Amino acid sequence: MAMENELPSVVLSKVAVSETHGEDSPYFAGWKAYDENPYDESSNPSGVIQMGLAENQVSFDMLEDYLGQHSEASIWGKGSPGFRENALFQDYHGLKSFRQAMAGFMEQIRGGRAKFDPDRLVLTAGATAANELLTFILANPGDALLVPTPYYPGFDRDLRWRTGAKIVPVHTESSNNFQVTTQALEDAYERAVAMNINVRGVLLTNPSNPLGATIHRSVLEDILDFSTRKNIHLVSDEIYSGSTFYSSEFTSIAEILEARGYKDSERVHIVYSLSKDLGLPGFRVGTIYSYNDKVVTTARRMSSFTLISSQTQHLLASMLSDKKFTESYIKTNRERLRKRYEMIIQGLRNAGIECSKGNAGLFCWMNLSPLLETRTREGEVALWKSILHEVKLNISPGSSCHCSEPGWFRVCFANMSEETLEVALKRIHNFMEQRKTASV
Amino acid sequence: MTRSRLSRTRSSQHDEETKQTTTTSSGGTAMRVIVPLQGVVQGRGGLFLGSVIPCALFYFLQLYLRGKHCDDPTDQGDPTRDPNAPSPSGSAGKLAELPGFPRNSSRNLLSPRSPRGPVLLSGRVNEMVKSGDSPYYAGLKKVLEDPYDEAGNPNGVIQLGMDENKLTLDLVEEWFVENAKEAILGGGGGGGGEGEELSISGIAAYQPSHGLMQLKVAVAGFMSQIMENAVSFDPSLMLLTAGANPAIEMLSFCLADSGNAFLVPTPYYPGFDRDVKWRTGVEIIPVPCRSADNFSLSIAALDRGFNQAKKRGLKVRGILISNPSNPVGNLLNRETLYSLLDFAREKNIHIVSNEIFAGSTHGSEEFVSMAELIDSNYLDRDRVHIVYDLSKDLSLSGFRVGVIYSFNNNVLAAAKKLTRFSSVSAPSQHLLVSLLSDTEFVQKSIKNNRVRLQKMYVAFVAGLKQLGIECAKSNGGFSCWADMSELINSYSVKGELELWDKLLNTAKLNVTPGSCCHCIEPGWFQFFFANLTERDIPVVMNRILKIVSVCKASS
């Protein structure tokens, strides 16, 4: 027995023990605090309100109605070949009817300003998988993607962990509302070159998370030109495209490619998902749309690791093909999100807090820099901690999003009822009042 | 973004492990340059280029055939695509043109417009393109283009190359018709008194990426049942994934670094090449098994494999066994399993036990799960990991539910984080909770599955025997492993592939040639029968008879 005890325990891989999953940051620690003490209107009114989760619950009722009326769709789709095909189907091409429905839905969101070919859609179990998969395809270990800051904290994990790829941040500033500039792209590229790192592409989120704003058409053109000049890829993560408050304010990279006659388009790839626009993150539905044949073929094969359940495909194919429903849903969803946004912006303003200008998404980008003890990351984290533990609000600190300026926070507003949002705003108001009196 | 239970993985034990990894791997750094080149040379004794020659031969065979059949072997056909539609371009995949828009010039990657050359893709893409030429994919494509149908297309290609189980589909269908509607959305399904809300807000929201606890509990119970209650499974040691392939890949990522290796007995499931190696950079050292002892695994062979790896500077991190095995269908007996554990302990490596066909055993032999051995053995718990696939035993492959079951908390913690890339869809999970809670249905299904598999196996093997084709003794899985070496005109991979081609293109039967499974003896073929009906068997046998006659006549 003693001999056994001396044997070293069996070893795990570097990937398994690495921290590249990035889950030790405040971004995730806040969720833990919420999990341990979740707010509930009746049973736990002083619990932590979750404002760090970009989930869309404002339009659940519409989905509920639809599914209630089309219950057969929930099992194996309306008018489909039936149960057998559904149960056994595991072809990584995905159901044609579902791809067609997705392509159509994506076109609807863009007001018909771009066309999507269902055969270029590769299905994955969520956008998380789509982003990782694309990175596996576009970059070798050690290569880098340029990602404008502030960016979704999950990218540190999704783009880097198993792929071995690096992220080189493209810095943006509040002075121009955190817009990407060609200069910033060039700077990031130079930095990578100086570190002997191969840059393989730019990854944008449009509309942006955490900014909650669409990227201007002219900026998109600049970014596309930059990518073409450097002969690198451009990934446009458009998972919030259906969550812009005004349809006309969103320009998809697809529209720009169309306007350019698809010249040089083989470097462009779009990621989409139903988790945000349709509020169905539990369904695990993501897609990659690529203008590059080789990427489509490879992505399709790689999607074996992350297929969408056939039953889910059938259900959603029915729902998304119902044009009347989708049009009404998209329109109503935009309106409700806009109203929520206005509500929170006003509430924050009343408390003396300003936000950056936003027009999309499930969150706003709040400026608390005047409250910082020191204009540093530490100061920001300290403030975040006190908001979490004293005010009992879980919001996301800008440093988790690699924001270059401390003091900014992402606040989600679509994952709760209006009443809960009122409670949250009240708490913020009180917090600000206390600060004012304390400093007097 | 997925919500996840935050779990600290750092511990002093971990630091120790990390240190160990770095010190042992620095010694192999020099080899790391040479190893990838040497890695091409696989197979026994370094004399037989195990994987390169079949692929290369097949590639040339395809080139030859392409002249005759004008097929593009690099893309699997779309099942819903009209096979008669003209291919828009011979080069890249078959992607339809957008109506009314200028032709997508991305197809021509060597366009004179971009003299710098096309925008680069990763090294992984090229590996994939190579493997895409294998018989595995070519055969699949043929089936999709020209699928057999008793009434509608009696001369179509019969699919004998897909590990699909249709034998209990009717039972599952029956259950769905009666219960599914309520199960997904309606109040509480299956009479459960827990008051769990199954409304849209219950299934739409972010779920734990590693699966609902309810489903884990149900799956644990199910797994126990199919293993005759010889062992009970703890749901908290379980992770659910979108199918078994990501489960295998995740374990590969967790147990080995890029450039390390797993020992895998051959013949093995062709998909392992993708699941274990593709994105992880992990190598497979094949451990040959021979027909002389019905392809049983010998510890001596494992040991030889381990030493060969050492000589090549490859660090072996684990053994991947399949029990029941695929393609042969062997069960590993208790003694062998114990020996495996001893071996793994001696070398301080992991064991991944792929038990996805555990519920599909037929015949008299007893199935023993690795879990059973570990149940009473605490010392080796950390090195054993089990993979299971719910869809195999329930005819529900489309639902994609794989299982990682591990006693190692660190592996669970790491793999749990990886499940976010391969989660099971929530509505499917809820449906399965209901399905699995219906104990009557489950019992009936398990029993019927075995009975029907047994029937099909016996009938199929008998049919082949009548044609003079013997099969390896098998006790599990959806296929039989047939020895057609007498029928190949040269005892080589080339001969085997020529016979495979005849079977596919003349007899219109898609079967898997042994070389795809890295079998060292040419002439063995895998015939899947679980997606056929009894009526299909004589049709299959007739077609094989024609080929047999042709082969015998020409020899």
Short mmCIF file of C-alpha atoms in Angstrom, two decimals, chain B residues 273-542:
data_model
loop_
_atom_site.label_atom_id
_atom_site.label_comp_id
_atom_site.label_asym_id
_atom_site.label_seq_id
_atom_site.Cartn_x
_atom_site.Cartn_y
_atom_site.Cartn_z
CA ASP B 273 -8.86 9.67 -35.86
CA ARG B 274 -10.96 12.79 -35.90
CA ASP B 275 -12.13 12.80 -32.29
CA VAL B 276 -8.78 12.06 -30.65
CA LYS B 277 -6.32 13.66 -33.04
CA TRP B 278 -7.69 16.40 -35.23
CA ARG B 279 -7.86 19.54 -33.16
CA THR B 280 -5.98 18.30 -30.15
CA GLY B 281 -2.69 17.37 -31.77
CA VAL B 282 -2.73 14.11 -29.84
CA GLU B 283 -1.34 11.03 -31.62
CA ILE B 284 -2.81 7.54 -31.74
CA ILE B 285 -0.46 4.58 -31.32
CA PRO B 286 -2.35 1.62 -32.78
CA VAL B 287 -2.09 -1.60 -30.77
CA PRO B 288 -2.80 -4.40 -33.23
CA CYS B 289 -5.17 -7.23 -32.40
CA ARG B 290 -5.34 -10.32 -34.55
CA SER B 291 -7.96 -12.65 -35.89
CA ALA B 292 -6.10 -15.64 -34.46
CA ASP B 293 -7.53 -14.85 -31.04
CA ASN B 294 -10.65 -13.11 -32.26
CA PHE B 295 -9.02 -9.69 -32.04
CA SER B 296 -8.64 -9.84 -28.28
CA LEU B 297 -6.59 -7.21 -26.54
CA SER B 298 -3.32 -8.43 -25.08
CA ILE B 299 -1.37 -6.61 -22.45
CA ALA B 300 1.83 -7.69 -24.18
CA ALA B 301 0.75 -5.84 -27.30
CA LEU B 302 -0.08 -2.77 -25.22
CA ASP B 303 3.32 -2.94 -23.63
CA ARG B 304 5.00 -3.18 -27.04
CA GLY B 305 3.00 -0.17 -28.18
CA PHE B 306 4.01 1.77 -25.10
CA ASN B 307 7.68 1.02 -25.67
CA GLN B 308 7.53 1.87 -29.36
CA ALA B 309 6.05 5.22 -28.43
CA LYS B 310 8.83 5.78 -25.95
CA LYS B 311 11.44 5.04 -28.61
CA ARG B 312 9.83 7.61 -30.86
CA GLY B 313 9.89 10.12 -28.07
CA LEU B 314 6.11 10.12 -27.72
CA LYS B 315 4.69 10.34 -24.24
CA VAL B 316 1.74 8.00 -23.81
CA ARG B 317 -0.95 9.59 -21.64
CA GLY B 318 -3.67 7.00 -21.82
CA ILE B 319 -5.36 4.00 -23.36
CA LEU B 320 -8.63 4.29 -25.25
CA ILE B 321 -10.59 1.05 -25.27
CA SER B 322 -14.05 0.38 -26.62
CA ASN B 323 -16.18 -2.13 -24.80
CA PRO B 324 -18.11 -3.58 -26.62
CA SER B 325 -15.51 -2.93 -29.26
CA ASN B 326 -16.24 -1.37 -32.59
CA PRO B 327 -15.90 -2.72 -35.29
CA VAL B 328 -15.37 -6.24 -33.97
CA GLY B 329 -18.04 -6.28 -31.26
CA ASN B 330 -15.91 -7.97 -28.60
CA LEU B 331 -16.58 -7.71 -24.93
CA LEU B 332 -13.60 -7.24 -22.66
CA ASN B 333 -13.79 -9.74 -19.84
CA ARG B 334 -13.22 -8.97 -16.20
CA GLU B 335 -9.72 -10.41 -16.19
CA THR B 336 -8.62 -8.27 -19.11
CA LEU B 337 -10.08 -5.19 -17.51
CA TYR B 338 -8.19 -5.85 -14.31
CA SER B 339 -4.99 -6.37 -16.28
CA LEU B 340 -5.62 -3.11 -18.06
CA LEU B 341 -5.94 -1.33 -14.77
CA ASP B 342 -2.71 -2.86 -13.56
CA PHE B 343 -0.96 -1.78 -16.73
CA ALA B 344 -2.34 1.75 -16.49
CA ARG B 345 -1.30 2.00 -12.88
CA GLU B 346 2.18 0.76 -13.64
CA LYS B 347 2.65 3.35 -16.37
CA ASN B 348 0.66 5.98 -14.49
CA ILE B 349 -1.65 6.70 -17.42
CA HIS B 350 -5.37 7.14 -17.97
CA ILE B 351 -7.96 4.70 -19.28
CA VAL B 352 -10.84 5.96 -21.37
CA SER B 353 -13.45 3.27 -21.65
CA ASN B 354 -15.79 3.91 -24.55
CA GLU B 355 -18.91 1.97 -23.55
CA ILE B 356 -21.38 3.46 -25.98
CA PHE B 357 -22.67 0.07 -27.07
CA ALA B 358 -23.15 -1.26 -23.54
CA GLY B 359 -26.88 -1.47 -23.99
CA SER B 360 -26.54 -3.18 -27.33
CA THR B 361 -25.03 -6.43 -26.21
CA HIS B 362 -26.51 -9.65 -27.49
CA GLY B 363 -25.53 -13.23 -26.85
CA SER B 364 -24.48 -14.94 -23.70
CA GLU B 365 -21.35 -13.17 -22.58
CA GLU B 366 -21.47 -10.84 -19.59
CA PHE B 367 -20.77 -7.17 -20.09
CA VAL B 368 -18.54 -5.66 -17.44
CA SER B 369 -18.17 -1.91 -17.19
CA MET B 370 -14.96 -0.29 -16.02
CA ALA B 371 -17.15 1.46 -13.51
CA GLU B 372 -17.82 -1.85 -11.83
CA LEU B 373 -14.13 -2.48 -11.23
CA ILE B 374 -13.57 1.01 -9.92
CA ASP B 375 -16.57 0.87 -7.62
CA SER B 376 -14.65 -1.12 -5.07
CA ASN B 377 -11.20 0.12 -5.97
CA TYR B 378 -10.38 3.61 -4.76
CA LEU B 379 -6.76 3.60 -5.78
CA ASP B 380 -7.28 3.79 -9.51
CA ARG B 381 -10.33 6.00 -9.56
CA ASP B 382 -8.54 9.05 -10.83
CA ARG B 383 -7.37 7.39 -14.00
CA VAL B 384 -10.63 5.89 -15.31
CA HIS B 385 -13.10 7.78 -17.49
CA ILE B 386 -16.13 6.35 -19.20
CA VAL B 387 -17.86 7.56 -22.33
CA TYR B 388 -21.43 6.66 -23.09
CA ASP B 389 -23.94 7.65 -25.77
CA LEU B 390 -27.63 7.67 -24.98
CA SER B 391 -28.63 7.74 -28.59
CA LYS B 392 -27.19 4.34 -29.44
CA ASP B 393 -29.48 2.36 -27.22
CA LEU B 394 -32.56 4.49 -27.77
CA SER B 395 -32.54 4.96 -31.55
CA LEU B 396 -32.28 8.69 -31.01
CA SER B 397 -29.01 9.62 -32.66
CA GLY B 398 -30.44 12.92 -33.82
CA PHE B 399 -30.85 14.10 -30.27
CA ARG B 400 -27.11 14.09 -29.57
CA VAL B 401 -26.60 13.07 -25.97
CA GLY B 402 -23.16 11.86 -24.95
CA VAL B 403 -21.86 11.24 -21.46
CA ILE B 404 -18.52 11.69 -19.78
CA TYR B 405 -18.38 9.83 -16.51
CA SER B 406 -15.27 10.32 -14.44
CA PHE B 407 -14.16 9.76 -10.91
CA ASN B 408 -11.45 12.37 -11.27
CA ASN B 409 -12.68 15.72 -9.93
CA ASN B 410 -10.05 17.68 -11.77
CA VAL B 411 -11.01 16.13 -15.08
CA LEU B 412 -14.65 16.79 -14.34
CA ALA B 413 -13.92 20.40 -13.49
CA ALA B 414 -11.97 21.01 -16.68
CA ALA B 415 -14.29 19.04 -18.94
CA LYS B 416 -17.26 20.80 -17.40
CA LYS B 417 -15.95 24.10 -18.70
CA LEU B 418 -15.47 22.55 -22.11
CA THR B 419 -19.07 21.42 -22.32
CA ARG B 420 -20.09 24.97 -23.22
CA PHE B 421 -18.82 24.22 -26.72
CA SER B 422 -20.98 21.10 -27.04
CA SER B 423 -24.13 21.37 -24.94
CA VAL B 424 -27.30 19.38 -25.36
CA SER B 425 -30.29 21.41 -26.46
CA ALA B 426 -32.65 22.12 -23.55
CA PRO B 427 -35.93 20.99 -25.12
CA SER B 428 -34.29 17.71 -26.07
CA GLN B 429 -33.06 17.30 -22.52
CA HIS B 430 -36.52 17.85 -21.11
CA LEU B 431 -38.02 15.40 -23.54
CA LEU B 432 -35.48 12.80 -22.55
CA VAL B 433 -36.12 13.31 -18.85
CA SER B 434 -39.72 12.35 -19.47
CA LEU B 435 -38.80 9.47 -21.72
CA LEU B 436 -36.33 7.99 -19.27
CA SER B 437 -38.66 8.42 -16.32
CA ASP B 438 -41.14 6.14 -17.98
CA THR B 439 -39.74 2.98 -16.40
CA GLU B 440 -42.08 0.67 -18.22
CA PHE B 441 -41.04 2.07 -21.55
CA VAL B 442 -37.36 1.92 -20.66
CA GLN B 443 -37.49 -1.70 -19.59
CA LYS B 444 -39.40 -2.68 -22.70
CA SER B 445 -36.99 -0.76 -24.89
CA ILE B 446 -33.85 -2.26 -23.39
CA LYS B 447 -35.18 -5.78 -23.63
CA ASN B 448 -36.46 -5.39 -27.17
CA ASN B 449 -33.27 -3.76 -28.31
CA ARG B 450 -31.26 -6.77 -27.26
CA VAL B 451 -33.69 -9.31 -28.63
CA ARG B 452 -33.88 -7.63 -32.01
CA LEU B 453 -30.16 -7.08 -32.24
CA GLN B 454 -29.58 -10.72 -31.46
CA LYS B 455 -32.01 -11.75 -34.14
CA MET B 456 -30.49 -9.53 -36.78
CA TYR B 457 -26.97 -10.53 -35.83
CA VAL B 458 -27.74 -14.24 -36.04
CA ALA B 459 -29.56 -13.89 -39.35
CA PHE B 460 -26.88 -11.71 -40.88
CA VAL B 461 -23.99 -13.89 -39.79
CA ALA B 462 -25.83 -16.99 -41.03
CA GLY B 463 -26.46 -15.32 -44.35
CA LEU B 464 -22.80 -14.47 -44.76
CA LYS B 465 -21.78 -17.95 -43.69
CA GLN B 466 -23.85 -19.40 -46.48
CA LEU B 467 -21.80 -17.33 -48.87
CA GLY B 468 -18.63 -18.74 -47.37
CA ILE B 469 -17.89 -15.62 -45.39
CA GLU B 470 -17.02 -16.06 -41.73
CA CYS B 471 -17.47 -13.38 -39.11
CA ALA B 472 -15.54 -12.71 -35.93
CA LYS B 473 -17.41 -13.71 -32.81
CA SER B 474 -19.26 -10.68 -31.58
CA ASN B 475 -21.38 -9.96 -28.53
CA GLY B 476 -22.29 -6.37 -28.94
CA GLY B 477 -22.81 -3.45 -31.23
CA PHE B 478 -24.70 -2.95 -34.42
CA SER B 479 -22.41 -4.73 -36.85
CA CYS B 480 -20.58 -7.85 -37.75
CA TRP B 481 -16.95 -8.05 -38.68
CA ALA B 482 -16.58 -10.20 -41.75
CA ASP B 483 -13.53 -11.93 -43.17
CA MET B 484 -13.56 -11.51 -46.94
CA SER B 485 -9.83 -12.00 -47.36
CA GLU B 486 -10.42 -15.05 -49.56
CA LEU B 487 -12.17 -12.85 -52.03
CA ILE B 488 -9.54 -10.18 -52.51
CA ASN B 489 -7.15 -10.72 -55.38
CA SER B 490 -4.07 -9.50 -53.55
CA TYR B 491 -3.64 -9.86 -49.83
CA SER B 492 -3.07 -6.18 -49.28
CA VAL B 493 -4.85 -2.94 -48.56
CA LYS B 494 -5.00 -2.32 -52.29
CA GLY B 495 -6.80 -5.62 -52.79
CA GLU B 496 -9.15 -4.82 -49.95
CA LEU B 497 -10.02 -1.44 -51.39
CA GLU B 498 -10.67 -2.94 -54.79
CA LEU B 499 -13.18 -5.28 -53.22
CA TRP B 500 -14.66 -2.38 -51.29
CA ASP B 501 -15.11 -0.51 -54.53
CA LYS B 502 -16.87 -3.50 -56.09
CA LEU B 503 -19.16 -3.76 -53.10
CA LEU B 504 -20.02 -0.10 -53.26
CA ASN B 505 -20.30 0.54 -56.97
CA THR B 506 -21.36 -2.84 -58.30
CA ALA B 507 -23.26 -4.41 -55.42
CA LYS B 508 -24.37 -1.00 -54.18
CA LEU B 509 -23.56 -1.86 -50.60
CA ASN B 510 -21.82 0.67 -48.42
CA VAL B 511 -19.60 -1.19 -45.99
CA THR B 512 -16.53 -0.09 -44.08
CA PRO B 513 -13.19 -1.58 -45.16
CA GLY B 514 -10.90 -2.75 -42.38
CA SER B 515 -8.10 -0.42 -43.41
CA CYS B 516 -10.24 2.54 -42.38
CA CYS B 517 -10.31 0.94 -38.96
CA HIS B 518 -6.53 0.40 -39.11
CA CYS B 519 -6.87 -3.36 -39.09
CA ILE B 520 -3.50 -4.95 -39.80
CA GLU B 521 -4.99 -7.91 -41.61
CA PRO B 522 -6.41 -6.96 -45.00
CA GLY B 523 -9.79 -8.21 -46.17
CA TRP B 524 -11.98 -7.58 -43.13
CA PHE B 525 -15.15 -5.54 -43.56
CA GLN B 526 -17.68 -4.07 -41.16
CA PHE B 527 -21.35 -4.60 -41.99
CA PHE B 528 -23.81 -2.60 -39.90
CA PHE B 529 -27.18 -4.33 -39.72
CA ALA B 530 -29.06 -2.41 -37.06
CA ASN B 531 -30.53 0.03 -39.53
CA LEU B 532 -32.01 -2.75 -41.67
CA THR B 533 -35.14 -4.79 -41.39
CA GLU B 534 -35.18 -8.57 -41.62
CA ARG B 535 -36.57 -8.29 -45.13
CA ASP B 536 -33.47 -6.41 -46.25
CA ILE B 537 -31.12 -9.24 -45.33
CA PRO B 538 -31.82 -11.50 -48.32
CA VAL B 539 -31.49 -8.50 -50.60
CA VAL B 540 -28.07 -7.76 -49.14
CA MET B 541 -26.99 -11.39 -49.33
CA ASN B 542 -28.06 -11.66 -52.95
#
